[in-house]
Coordinates of C-alpha atoms and ligand atoms in Angstrom, one line a residue:
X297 CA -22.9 -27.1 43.8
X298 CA -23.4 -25.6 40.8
X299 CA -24.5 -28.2 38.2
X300 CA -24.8 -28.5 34.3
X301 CA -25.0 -31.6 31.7
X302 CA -23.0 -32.0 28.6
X303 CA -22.1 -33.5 25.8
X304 CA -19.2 -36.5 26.2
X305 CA -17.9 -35.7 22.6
X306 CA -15.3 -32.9 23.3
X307 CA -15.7 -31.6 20.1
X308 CA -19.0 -31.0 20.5
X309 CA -19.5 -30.4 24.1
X310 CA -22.8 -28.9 24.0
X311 CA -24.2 -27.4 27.7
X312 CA -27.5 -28.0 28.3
X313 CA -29.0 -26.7 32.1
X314 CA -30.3 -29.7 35.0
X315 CA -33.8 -28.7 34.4
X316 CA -33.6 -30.1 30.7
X317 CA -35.1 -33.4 29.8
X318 CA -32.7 -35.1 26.9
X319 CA -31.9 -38.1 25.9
X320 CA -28.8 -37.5 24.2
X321 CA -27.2 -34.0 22.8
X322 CA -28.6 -32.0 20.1
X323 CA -25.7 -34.0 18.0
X324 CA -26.9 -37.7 18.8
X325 CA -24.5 -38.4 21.5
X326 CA -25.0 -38.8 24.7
X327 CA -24.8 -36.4 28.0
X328 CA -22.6 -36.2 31.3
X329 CA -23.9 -34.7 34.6
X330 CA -21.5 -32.0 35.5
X331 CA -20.0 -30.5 38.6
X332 CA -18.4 -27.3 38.7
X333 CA -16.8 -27.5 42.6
X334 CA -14.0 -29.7 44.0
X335 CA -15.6 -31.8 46.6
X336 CA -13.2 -31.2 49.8
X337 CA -11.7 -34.4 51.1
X338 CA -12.6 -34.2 54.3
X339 CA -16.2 -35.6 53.1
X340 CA -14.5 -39.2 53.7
X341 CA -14.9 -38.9 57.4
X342 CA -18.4 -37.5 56.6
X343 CA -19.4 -40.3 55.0
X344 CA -17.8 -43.0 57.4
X345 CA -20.1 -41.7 59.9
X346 CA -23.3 -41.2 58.5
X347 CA -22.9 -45.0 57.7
X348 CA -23.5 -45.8 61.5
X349 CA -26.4 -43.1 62.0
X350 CA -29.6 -43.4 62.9
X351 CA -33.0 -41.6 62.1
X352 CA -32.1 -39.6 59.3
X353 CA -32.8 -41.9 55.8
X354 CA -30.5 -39.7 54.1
X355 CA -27.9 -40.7 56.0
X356 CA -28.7 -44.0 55.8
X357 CA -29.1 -44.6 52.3
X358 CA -26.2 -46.2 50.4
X359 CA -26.6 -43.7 47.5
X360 CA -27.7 -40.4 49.5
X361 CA -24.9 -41.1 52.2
X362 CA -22.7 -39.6 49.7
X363 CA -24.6 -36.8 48.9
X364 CA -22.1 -34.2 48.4
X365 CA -20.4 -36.0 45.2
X366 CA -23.9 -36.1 43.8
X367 CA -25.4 -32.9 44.6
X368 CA -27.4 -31.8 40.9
X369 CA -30.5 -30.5 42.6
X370 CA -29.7 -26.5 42.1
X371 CA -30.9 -24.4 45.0
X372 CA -31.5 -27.4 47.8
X373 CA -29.0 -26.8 50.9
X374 CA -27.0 -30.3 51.0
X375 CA -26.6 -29.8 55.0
X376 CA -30.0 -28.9 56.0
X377 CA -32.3 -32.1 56.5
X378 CA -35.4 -30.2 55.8
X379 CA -34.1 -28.7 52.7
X380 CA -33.2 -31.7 51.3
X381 CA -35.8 -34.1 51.9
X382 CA -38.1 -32.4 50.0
X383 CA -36.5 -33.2 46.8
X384 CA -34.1 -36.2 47.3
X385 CA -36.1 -39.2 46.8
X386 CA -35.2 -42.5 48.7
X387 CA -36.6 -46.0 49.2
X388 CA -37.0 -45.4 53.3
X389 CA -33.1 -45.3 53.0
X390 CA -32.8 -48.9 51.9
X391 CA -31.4 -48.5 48.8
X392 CA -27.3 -49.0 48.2
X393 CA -26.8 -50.5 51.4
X394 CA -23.9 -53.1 50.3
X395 CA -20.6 -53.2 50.8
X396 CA -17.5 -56.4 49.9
X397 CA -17.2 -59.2 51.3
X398 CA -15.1 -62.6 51.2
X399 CA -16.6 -65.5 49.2
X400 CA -13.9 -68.1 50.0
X401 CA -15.2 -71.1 47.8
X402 CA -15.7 -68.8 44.5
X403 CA -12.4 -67.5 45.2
X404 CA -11.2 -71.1 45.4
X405 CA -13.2 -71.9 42.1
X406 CA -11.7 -69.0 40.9
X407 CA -8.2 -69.8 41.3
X408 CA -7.6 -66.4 43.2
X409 CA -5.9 -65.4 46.8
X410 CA -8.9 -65.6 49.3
X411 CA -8.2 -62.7 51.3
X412 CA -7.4 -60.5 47.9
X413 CA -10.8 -61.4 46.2
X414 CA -14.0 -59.6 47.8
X415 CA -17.7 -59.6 45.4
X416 CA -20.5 -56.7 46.6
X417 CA -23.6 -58.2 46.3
X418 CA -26.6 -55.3 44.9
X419 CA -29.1 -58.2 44.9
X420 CA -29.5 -56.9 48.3
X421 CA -30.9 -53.6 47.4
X422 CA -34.7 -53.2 48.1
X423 CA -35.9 -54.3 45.1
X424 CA -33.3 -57.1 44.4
X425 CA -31.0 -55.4 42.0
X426 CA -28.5 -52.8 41.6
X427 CA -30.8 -50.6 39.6
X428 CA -32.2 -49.0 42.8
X429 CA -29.1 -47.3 43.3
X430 CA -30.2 -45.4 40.1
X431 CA -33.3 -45.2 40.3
X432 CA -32.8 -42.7 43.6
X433 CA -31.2 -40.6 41.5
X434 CA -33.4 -40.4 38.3
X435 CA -36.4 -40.2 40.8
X436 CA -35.1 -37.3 42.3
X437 CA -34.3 -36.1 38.8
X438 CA -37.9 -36.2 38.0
X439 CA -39.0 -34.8 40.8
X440 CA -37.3 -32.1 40.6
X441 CA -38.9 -31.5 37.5
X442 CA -42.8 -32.2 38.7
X443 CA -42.8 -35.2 36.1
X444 CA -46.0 -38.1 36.4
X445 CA -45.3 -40.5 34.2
X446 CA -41.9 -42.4 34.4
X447 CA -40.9 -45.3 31.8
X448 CA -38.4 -47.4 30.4
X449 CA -37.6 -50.3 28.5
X450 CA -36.5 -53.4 30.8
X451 CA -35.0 -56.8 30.7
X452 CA -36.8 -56.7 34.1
X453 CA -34.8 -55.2 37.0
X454 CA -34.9 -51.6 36.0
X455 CA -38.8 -52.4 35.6
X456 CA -39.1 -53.4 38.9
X457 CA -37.0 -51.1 40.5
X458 CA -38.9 -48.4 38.8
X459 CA -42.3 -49.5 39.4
X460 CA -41.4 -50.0 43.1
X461 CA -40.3 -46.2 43.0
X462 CA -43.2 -44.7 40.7
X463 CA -45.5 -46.3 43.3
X464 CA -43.9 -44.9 46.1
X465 CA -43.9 -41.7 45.2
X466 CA -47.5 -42.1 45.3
X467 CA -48.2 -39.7 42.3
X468 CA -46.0 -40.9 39.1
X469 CA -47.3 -43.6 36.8
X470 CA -44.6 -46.3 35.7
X471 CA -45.1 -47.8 32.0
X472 CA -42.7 -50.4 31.5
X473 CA -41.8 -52.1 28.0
X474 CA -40.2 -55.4 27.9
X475 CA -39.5 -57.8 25.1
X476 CA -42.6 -60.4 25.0
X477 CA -41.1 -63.8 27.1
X478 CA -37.7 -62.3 27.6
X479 CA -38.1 -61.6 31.5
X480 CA -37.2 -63.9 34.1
X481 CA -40.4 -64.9 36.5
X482 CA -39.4 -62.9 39.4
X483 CA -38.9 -59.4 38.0
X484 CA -42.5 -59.9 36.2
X485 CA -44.3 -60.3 39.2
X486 CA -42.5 -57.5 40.9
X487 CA -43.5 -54.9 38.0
X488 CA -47.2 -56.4 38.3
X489 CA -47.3 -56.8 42.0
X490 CA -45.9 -52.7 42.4
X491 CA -48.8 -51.4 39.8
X492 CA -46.5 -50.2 36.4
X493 CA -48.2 -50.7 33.6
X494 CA -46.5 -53.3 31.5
X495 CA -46.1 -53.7 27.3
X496 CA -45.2 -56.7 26.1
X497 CA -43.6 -55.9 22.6
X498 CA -43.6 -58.3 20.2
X499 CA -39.8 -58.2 19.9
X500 CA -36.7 -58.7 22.4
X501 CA -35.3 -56.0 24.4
X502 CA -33.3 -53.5 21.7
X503 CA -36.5 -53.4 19.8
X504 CA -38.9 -52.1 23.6
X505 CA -35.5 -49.9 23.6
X506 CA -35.9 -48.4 20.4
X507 CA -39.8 -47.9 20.5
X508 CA -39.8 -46.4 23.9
X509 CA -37.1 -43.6 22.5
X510 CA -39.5 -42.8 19.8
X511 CA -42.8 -42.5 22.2
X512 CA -40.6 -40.7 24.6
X513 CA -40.6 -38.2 21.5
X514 CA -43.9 -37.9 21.0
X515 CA -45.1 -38.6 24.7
X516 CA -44.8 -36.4 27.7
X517 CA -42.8 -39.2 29.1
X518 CA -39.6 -38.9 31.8
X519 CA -37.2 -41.9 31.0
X520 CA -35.5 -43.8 33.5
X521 CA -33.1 -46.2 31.3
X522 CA -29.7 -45.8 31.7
X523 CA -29.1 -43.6 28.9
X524 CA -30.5 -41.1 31.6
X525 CA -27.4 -39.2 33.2
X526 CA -28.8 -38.7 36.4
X527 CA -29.4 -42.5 36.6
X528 CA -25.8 -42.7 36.9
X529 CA -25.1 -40.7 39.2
X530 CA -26.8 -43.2 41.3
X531 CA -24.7 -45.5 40.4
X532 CA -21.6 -44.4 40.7
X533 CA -21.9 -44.8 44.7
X534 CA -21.7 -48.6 43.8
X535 CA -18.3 -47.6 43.3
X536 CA -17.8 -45.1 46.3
X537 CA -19.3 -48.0 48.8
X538 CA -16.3 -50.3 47.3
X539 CA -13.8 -47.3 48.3
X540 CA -15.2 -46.4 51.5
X541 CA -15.1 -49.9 52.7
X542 CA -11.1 -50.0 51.4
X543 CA -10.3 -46.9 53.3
X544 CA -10.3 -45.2 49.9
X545 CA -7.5 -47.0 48.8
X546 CA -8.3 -48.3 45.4
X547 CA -8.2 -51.8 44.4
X548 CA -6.3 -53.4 41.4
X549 CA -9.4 -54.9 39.6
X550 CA -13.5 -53.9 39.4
X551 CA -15.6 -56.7 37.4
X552 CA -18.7 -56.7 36.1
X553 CA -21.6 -57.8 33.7
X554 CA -21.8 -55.7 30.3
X555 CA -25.7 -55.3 29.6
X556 CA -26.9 -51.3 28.3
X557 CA -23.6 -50.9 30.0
X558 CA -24.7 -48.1 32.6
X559 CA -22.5 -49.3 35.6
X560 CA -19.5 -49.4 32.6
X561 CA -20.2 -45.7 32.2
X562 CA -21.3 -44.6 36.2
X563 CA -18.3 -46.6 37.1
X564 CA -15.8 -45.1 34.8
X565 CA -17.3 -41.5 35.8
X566 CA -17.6 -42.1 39.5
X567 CA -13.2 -42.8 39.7
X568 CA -12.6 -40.0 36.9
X569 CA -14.1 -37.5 38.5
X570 CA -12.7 -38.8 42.1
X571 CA -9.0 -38.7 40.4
X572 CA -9.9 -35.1 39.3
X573 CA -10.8 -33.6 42.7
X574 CA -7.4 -35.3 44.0
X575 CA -9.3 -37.8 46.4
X576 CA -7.3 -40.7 44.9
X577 CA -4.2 -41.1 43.2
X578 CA -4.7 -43.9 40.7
X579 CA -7.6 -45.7 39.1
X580 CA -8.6 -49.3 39.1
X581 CA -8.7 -51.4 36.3
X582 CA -12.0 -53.0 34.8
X583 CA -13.3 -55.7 33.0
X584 CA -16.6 -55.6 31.8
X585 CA -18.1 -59.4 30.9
X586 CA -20.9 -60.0 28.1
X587 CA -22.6 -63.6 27.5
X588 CA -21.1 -64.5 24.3
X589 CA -25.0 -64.8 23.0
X590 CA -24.9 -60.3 23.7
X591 CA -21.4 -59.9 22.9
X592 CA -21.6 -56.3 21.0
X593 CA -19.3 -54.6 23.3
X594 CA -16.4 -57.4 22.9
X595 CA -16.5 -57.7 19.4
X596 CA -16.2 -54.4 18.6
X597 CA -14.0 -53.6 21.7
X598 CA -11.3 -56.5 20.4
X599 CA -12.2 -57.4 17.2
X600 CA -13.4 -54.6 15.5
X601 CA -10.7 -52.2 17.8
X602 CA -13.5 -49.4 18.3
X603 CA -12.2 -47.3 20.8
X604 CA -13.8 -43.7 22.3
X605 CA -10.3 -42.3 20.7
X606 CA -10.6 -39.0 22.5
X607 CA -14.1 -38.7 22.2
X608 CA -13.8 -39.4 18.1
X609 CA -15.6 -42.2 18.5
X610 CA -15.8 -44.2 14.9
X611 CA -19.3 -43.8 14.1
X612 CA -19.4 -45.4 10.7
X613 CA -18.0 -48.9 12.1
X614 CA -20.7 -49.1 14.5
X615 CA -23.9 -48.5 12.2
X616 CA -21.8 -50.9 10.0
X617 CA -22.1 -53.4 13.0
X618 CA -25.8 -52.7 13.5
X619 CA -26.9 -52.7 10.2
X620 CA -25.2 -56.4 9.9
X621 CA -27.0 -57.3 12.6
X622 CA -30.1 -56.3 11.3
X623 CA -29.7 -57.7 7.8
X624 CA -28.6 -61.0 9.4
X625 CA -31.6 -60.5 12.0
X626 CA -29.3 -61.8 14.8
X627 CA -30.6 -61.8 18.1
X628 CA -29.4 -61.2 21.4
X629 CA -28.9 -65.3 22.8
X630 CA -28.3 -66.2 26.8
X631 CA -29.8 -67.5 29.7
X632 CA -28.6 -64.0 31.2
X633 CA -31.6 -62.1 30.6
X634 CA -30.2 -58.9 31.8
X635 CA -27.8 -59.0 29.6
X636 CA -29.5 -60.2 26.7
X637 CA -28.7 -56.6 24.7
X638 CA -27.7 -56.2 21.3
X639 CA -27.3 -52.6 21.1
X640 CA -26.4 -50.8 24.1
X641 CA -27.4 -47.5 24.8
X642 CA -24.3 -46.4 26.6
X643 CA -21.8 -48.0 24.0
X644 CA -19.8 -44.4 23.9
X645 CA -19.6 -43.9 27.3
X646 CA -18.1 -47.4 27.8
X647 CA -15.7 -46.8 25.6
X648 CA -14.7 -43.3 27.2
X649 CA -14.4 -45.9 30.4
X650 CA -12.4 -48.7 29.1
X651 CA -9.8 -46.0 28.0
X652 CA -9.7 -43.6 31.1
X653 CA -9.5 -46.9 33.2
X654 CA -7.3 -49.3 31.0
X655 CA -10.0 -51.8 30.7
X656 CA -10.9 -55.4 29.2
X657 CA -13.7 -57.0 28.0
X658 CA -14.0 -60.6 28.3
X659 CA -17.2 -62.9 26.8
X660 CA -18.3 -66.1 29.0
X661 CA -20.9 -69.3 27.6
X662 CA -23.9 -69.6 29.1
X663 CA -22.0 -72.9 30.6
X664 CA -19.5 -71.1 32.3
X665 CA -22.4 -68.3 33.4
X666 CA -24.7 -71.5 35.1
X667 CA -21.7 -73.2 36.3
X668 CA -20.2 -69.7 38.4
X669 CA -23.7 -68.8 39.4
X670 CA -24.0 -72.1 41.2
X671 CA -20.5 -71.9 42.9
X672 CA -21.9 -68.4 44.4
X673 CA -25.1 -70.2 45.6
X674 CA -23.1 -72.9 47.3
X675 CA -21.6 -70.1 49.5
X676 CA -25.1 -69.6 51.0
X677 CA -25.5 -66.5 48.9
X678 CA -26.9 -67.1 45.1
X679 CA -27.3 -65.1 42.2
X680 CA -29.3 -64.4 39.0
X681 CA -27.5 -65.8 35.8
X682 CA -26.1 -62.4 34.9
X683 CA -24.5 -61.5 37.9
X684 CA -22.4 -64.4 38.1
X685 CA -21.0 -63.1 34.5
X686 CA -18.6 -61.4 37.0
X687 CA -17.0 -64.5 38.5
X688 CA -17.3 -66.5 35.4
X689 CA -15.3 -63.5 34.1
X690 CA -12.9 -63.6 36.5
X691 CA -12.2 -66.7 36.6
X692 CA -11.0 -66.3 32.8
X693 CA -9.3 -63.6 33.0
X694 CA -6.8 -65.3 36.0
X695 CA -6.4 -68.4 33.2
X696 CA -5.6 -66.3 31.3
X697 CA -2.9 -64.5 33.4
X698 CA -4.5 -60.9 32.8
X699 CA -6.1 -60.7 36.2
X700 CA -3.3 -62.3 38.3
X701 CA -3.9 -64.3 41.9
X702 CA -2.2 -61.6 44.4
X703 CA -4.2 -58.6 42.7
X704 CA -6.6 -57.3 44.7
X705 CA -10.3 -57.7 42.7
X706 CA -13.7 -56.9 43.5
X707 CA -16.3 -58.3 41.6
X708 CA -20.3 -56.9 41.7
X709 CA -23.1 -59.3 42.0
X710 CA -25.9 -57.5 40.0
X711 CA -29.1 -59.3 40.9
X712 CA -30.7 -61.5 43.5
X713 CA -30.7 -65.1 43.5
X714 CA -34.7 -65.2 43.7
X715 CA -35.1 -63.0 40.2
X716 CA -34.8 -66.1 37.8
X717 CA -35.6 -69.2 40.0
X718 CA -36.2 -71.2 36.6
X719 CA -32.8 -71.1 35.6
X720 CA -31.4 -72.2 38.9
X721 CA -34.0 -74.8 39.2
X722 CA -33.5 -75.7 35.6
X723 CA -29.4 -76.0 36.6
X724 CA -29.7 -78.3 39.1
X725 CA -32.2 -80.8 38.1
X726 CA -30.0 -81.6 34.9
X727 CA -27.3 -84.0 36.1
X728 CA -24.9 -83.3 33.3
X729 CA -24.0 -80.2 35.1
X730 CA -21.0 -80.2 37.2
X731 CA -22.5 -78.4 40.3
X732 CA -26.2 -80.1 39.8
X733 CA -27.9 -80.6 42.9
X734 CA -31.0 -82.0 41.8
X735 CA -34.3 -83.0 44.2
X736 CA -34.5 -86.7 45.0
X737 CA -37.8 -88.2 44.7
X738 CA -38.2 -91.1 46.9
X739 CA -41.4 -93.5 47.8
X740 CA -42.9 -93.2 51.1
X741 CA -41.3 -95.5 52.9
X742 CA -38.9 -95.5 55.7
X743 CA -36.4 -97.6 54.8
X744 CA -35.7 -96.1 51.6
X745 CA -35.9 -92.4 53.1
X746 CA -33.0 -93.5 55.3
X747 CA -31.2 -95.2 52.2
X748 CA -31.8 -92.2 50.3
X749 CA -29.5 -90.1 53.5
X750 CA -26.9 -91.8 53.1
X751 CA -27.0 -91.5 49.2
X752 CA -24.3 -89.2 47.4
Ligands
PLP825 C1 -29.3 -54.3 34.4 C2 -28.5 -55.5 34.8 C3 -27.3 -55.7 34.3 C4 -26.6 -54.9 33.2 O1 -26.1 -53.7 33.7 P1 -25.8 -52.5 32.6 O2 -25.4 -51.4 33.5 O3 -27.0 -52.3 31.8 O4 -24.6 -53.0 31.8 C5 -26.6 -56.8 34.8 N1 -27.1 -57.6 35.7 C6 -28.3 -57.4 36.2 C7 -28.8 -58.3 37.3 C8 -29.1 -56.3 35.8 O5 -30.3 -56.1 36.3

């Protein structure tokens, strides 16, 4: 498959080969991976069986399963094992292997049809978070390219996820920035337990993002944020797993948390590009949900009506929303800490998204965030605070009569329940939330253990 990457402006619309390392076009703005070929439909039945194969990881993998649609290594042979494994990179197959499911009390919470609601939960990727699905990808990018030293800037689960990778690949080193106190307990000791070297900047999130760009500059150093186009690539097979489970028919409704807003931009490119080759006829719609503390992408979505405009995106309005940021030194707010971005890298490309795919951003408290993450625990499954964004989204959107109750909707559960145990502990030992479940403490003494049982 013959592959190139390029510039999303259309007026600009640069080329630049696979083998180059950029992050962004010459111009500023950021890059596509493109495919020259059609993908031949016939790939569906492909993919349906590898899902039930054995022995080959390829096959296996939720992400390298569908292969063919994300073919940007020039020169490997996509059909012949030993050809391919030498490049493709993949977490013993593990990685992407997810698919919908019912959640009947959410639904209920939500105020949506059971049997028409369905969440796909990427907690259960290897590392615990959707990123994985990327991070295959990028990997293999690198690779490719005989790169040893892989970094990004994280909120936590894309240092994980990379620091899991870097040290399986046995010869790449991970350096990981992150915003000093801003990541949940789980994701630290992941980076520390998998051997990345972590920074703790003085600062939050958008500032590790902005310093990494610059040492990228000056460093030899292979990026792995979502900026990164091969990223997602990866995850745009979050979006393929959804359609292969559904027969390939596509639903009415795909909702998500808004963060750097790379599964906005993989999401909007994986259905594009499948309308394109003719493999389905319409396109879903999607909502992408910010915490109202990290709500860049819904004010300037709504309030400030920026919109990618054919790719004439209005650049003034948004340095004229970042430099009042800066001037009012506001700071990204919310117990979401994956979501707790300012200034997301893949702004553009999210608005190329919420225009190819008729989309909607919604904001949710913190309240409502806690509140939905607890209903999704209750169903024996659980959460970290920014993946119930989704629901809490949801279930605005249906008040509000934009997502309606017979619409088929799929929402994605980002991260793991055991990422941020604080905040869940912290939910449920404060009895002023609705869903607390608090511990009970009780003396050591039979009679008041048995009391205690039969206490609401
Ligand atoms: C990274 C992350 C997000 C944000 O995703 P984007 O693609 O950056 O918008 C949301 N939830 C969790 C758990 C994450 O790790």
């Amino acid at each position: 498959m013959d592959t190139y990457q390029q510039c999303i402006i259309p007026s600009c619309g640069r080329t630049h080969d696979v083998s180059e390392v950029l992050t962004g076009c010459i111009c500023g703005n950021l890059l596509d991976v493109k495919y020259r070929s059609r993908p031949d439909k016939g790939l569906k039945e492909v993919f349906y069986e590898r899902r039930s194969s054995r022995g080959n990881i390829f096959d296996e993998s939720g992400v390298w399963g569908f292969r063919e649609l994300i073919n940007f290594v020039p020169g490997i042979d996509i059909e012949d094992y030993d050809s391919y494994s030498r490049v493709l990179v993949t977490y013993d197959g593990d990685e992407g292997k997810t698919k919908p499911f019912h959640l009947t009390k959410v639904a209920q919470y939500i105020g949506i049809k059971p049997e028409n609601f369905w969440l796909q939960f990427e907690g259960n990727n290897p590392t615990g978070s959707f990123k994985d699905n990327g991070m295959a990808t990028a990997f293999t990018h690198a690779k490719m390219l005989g790169v040893k030293r892989v970094a990004c800037a994280s909120t936590g689960n894309t240092g994980a996820s990379m620091a899991a990778y870097a040290a399986n690949e046995l010869f790449m080193e991970g350096v990981v920035f992150v915003g000093e106190g801003k990541i949940a307990v789980g994701k630290l000791a992941q980076i520390l337990a998998y051997g990345a070297k972590i920074l703790e900047i003085k600062g939050d999130f958008d500032d590790a993002m902005a310093r990494i760009k610059e040492a990228a500059n000056k460093r030899n150093i292979y990026l792995v944020n979502s900026l990164n186009p091969f990223r997602l690539e990866g995850q745009k097979t979050i979006m393929y797993r959804v359609l292969d489970y559904f027969d390939w028919e596509v639903p009415d409704w795909i909702v998500f948390p808004g963060g750097n807003l790379g599964n906005t931009a993989a999401f909007g490119k994986a259905f594009t590009e499948l309308k394109e080759w003719g493999w389905i006829k319409k396109v879903p719609r999607i909502a992408v949900v910010n915490a109202a503390g990290a709500d860049t992408l819904y004010t300037l979505y709504n309030d400030w009506k920026l919109k990618w405009n054919m790719g004439n995106v209005d650049d003034e309005a948004i340095e004229e929303y970042y430099s009042y940021l800066d001037e009012k030194d506001v700071k990204a707010k919310t117990k979401a800490t994956a979501i707790q971005i300012l200034k997301p890298v893949n702004l553009k490309k999210a608005l190329r998204t919420l225009e190819l795919l008729d989309g909607v951003v919604e904001e949710v408290s913190d309240h409502e965030i806690l509140d939905a993450m607890a209903v999704v625990g209750k169903n024996g499954f659980g959460c970290e605070p920014a993946s119930s964004a989704s629901v809490a989204g949801i279930k605005k959107l249906v008040e509000k009569g934009i997502v309606e109750e017979d619409e088929t909707t799929v929402g994605i559960l980002t991260g793991h329940i055991l990422k941020d145990p604080s905040s869940i502990i912290e939910y449920h030992s404060n009895l002023t939330n609705r869903f607390a479940n608090p511990p009970r403490k009780v003396e050591n003494d039979l009679r008041k253990i048995l009391a205690a049982i039969e206490t609401d």
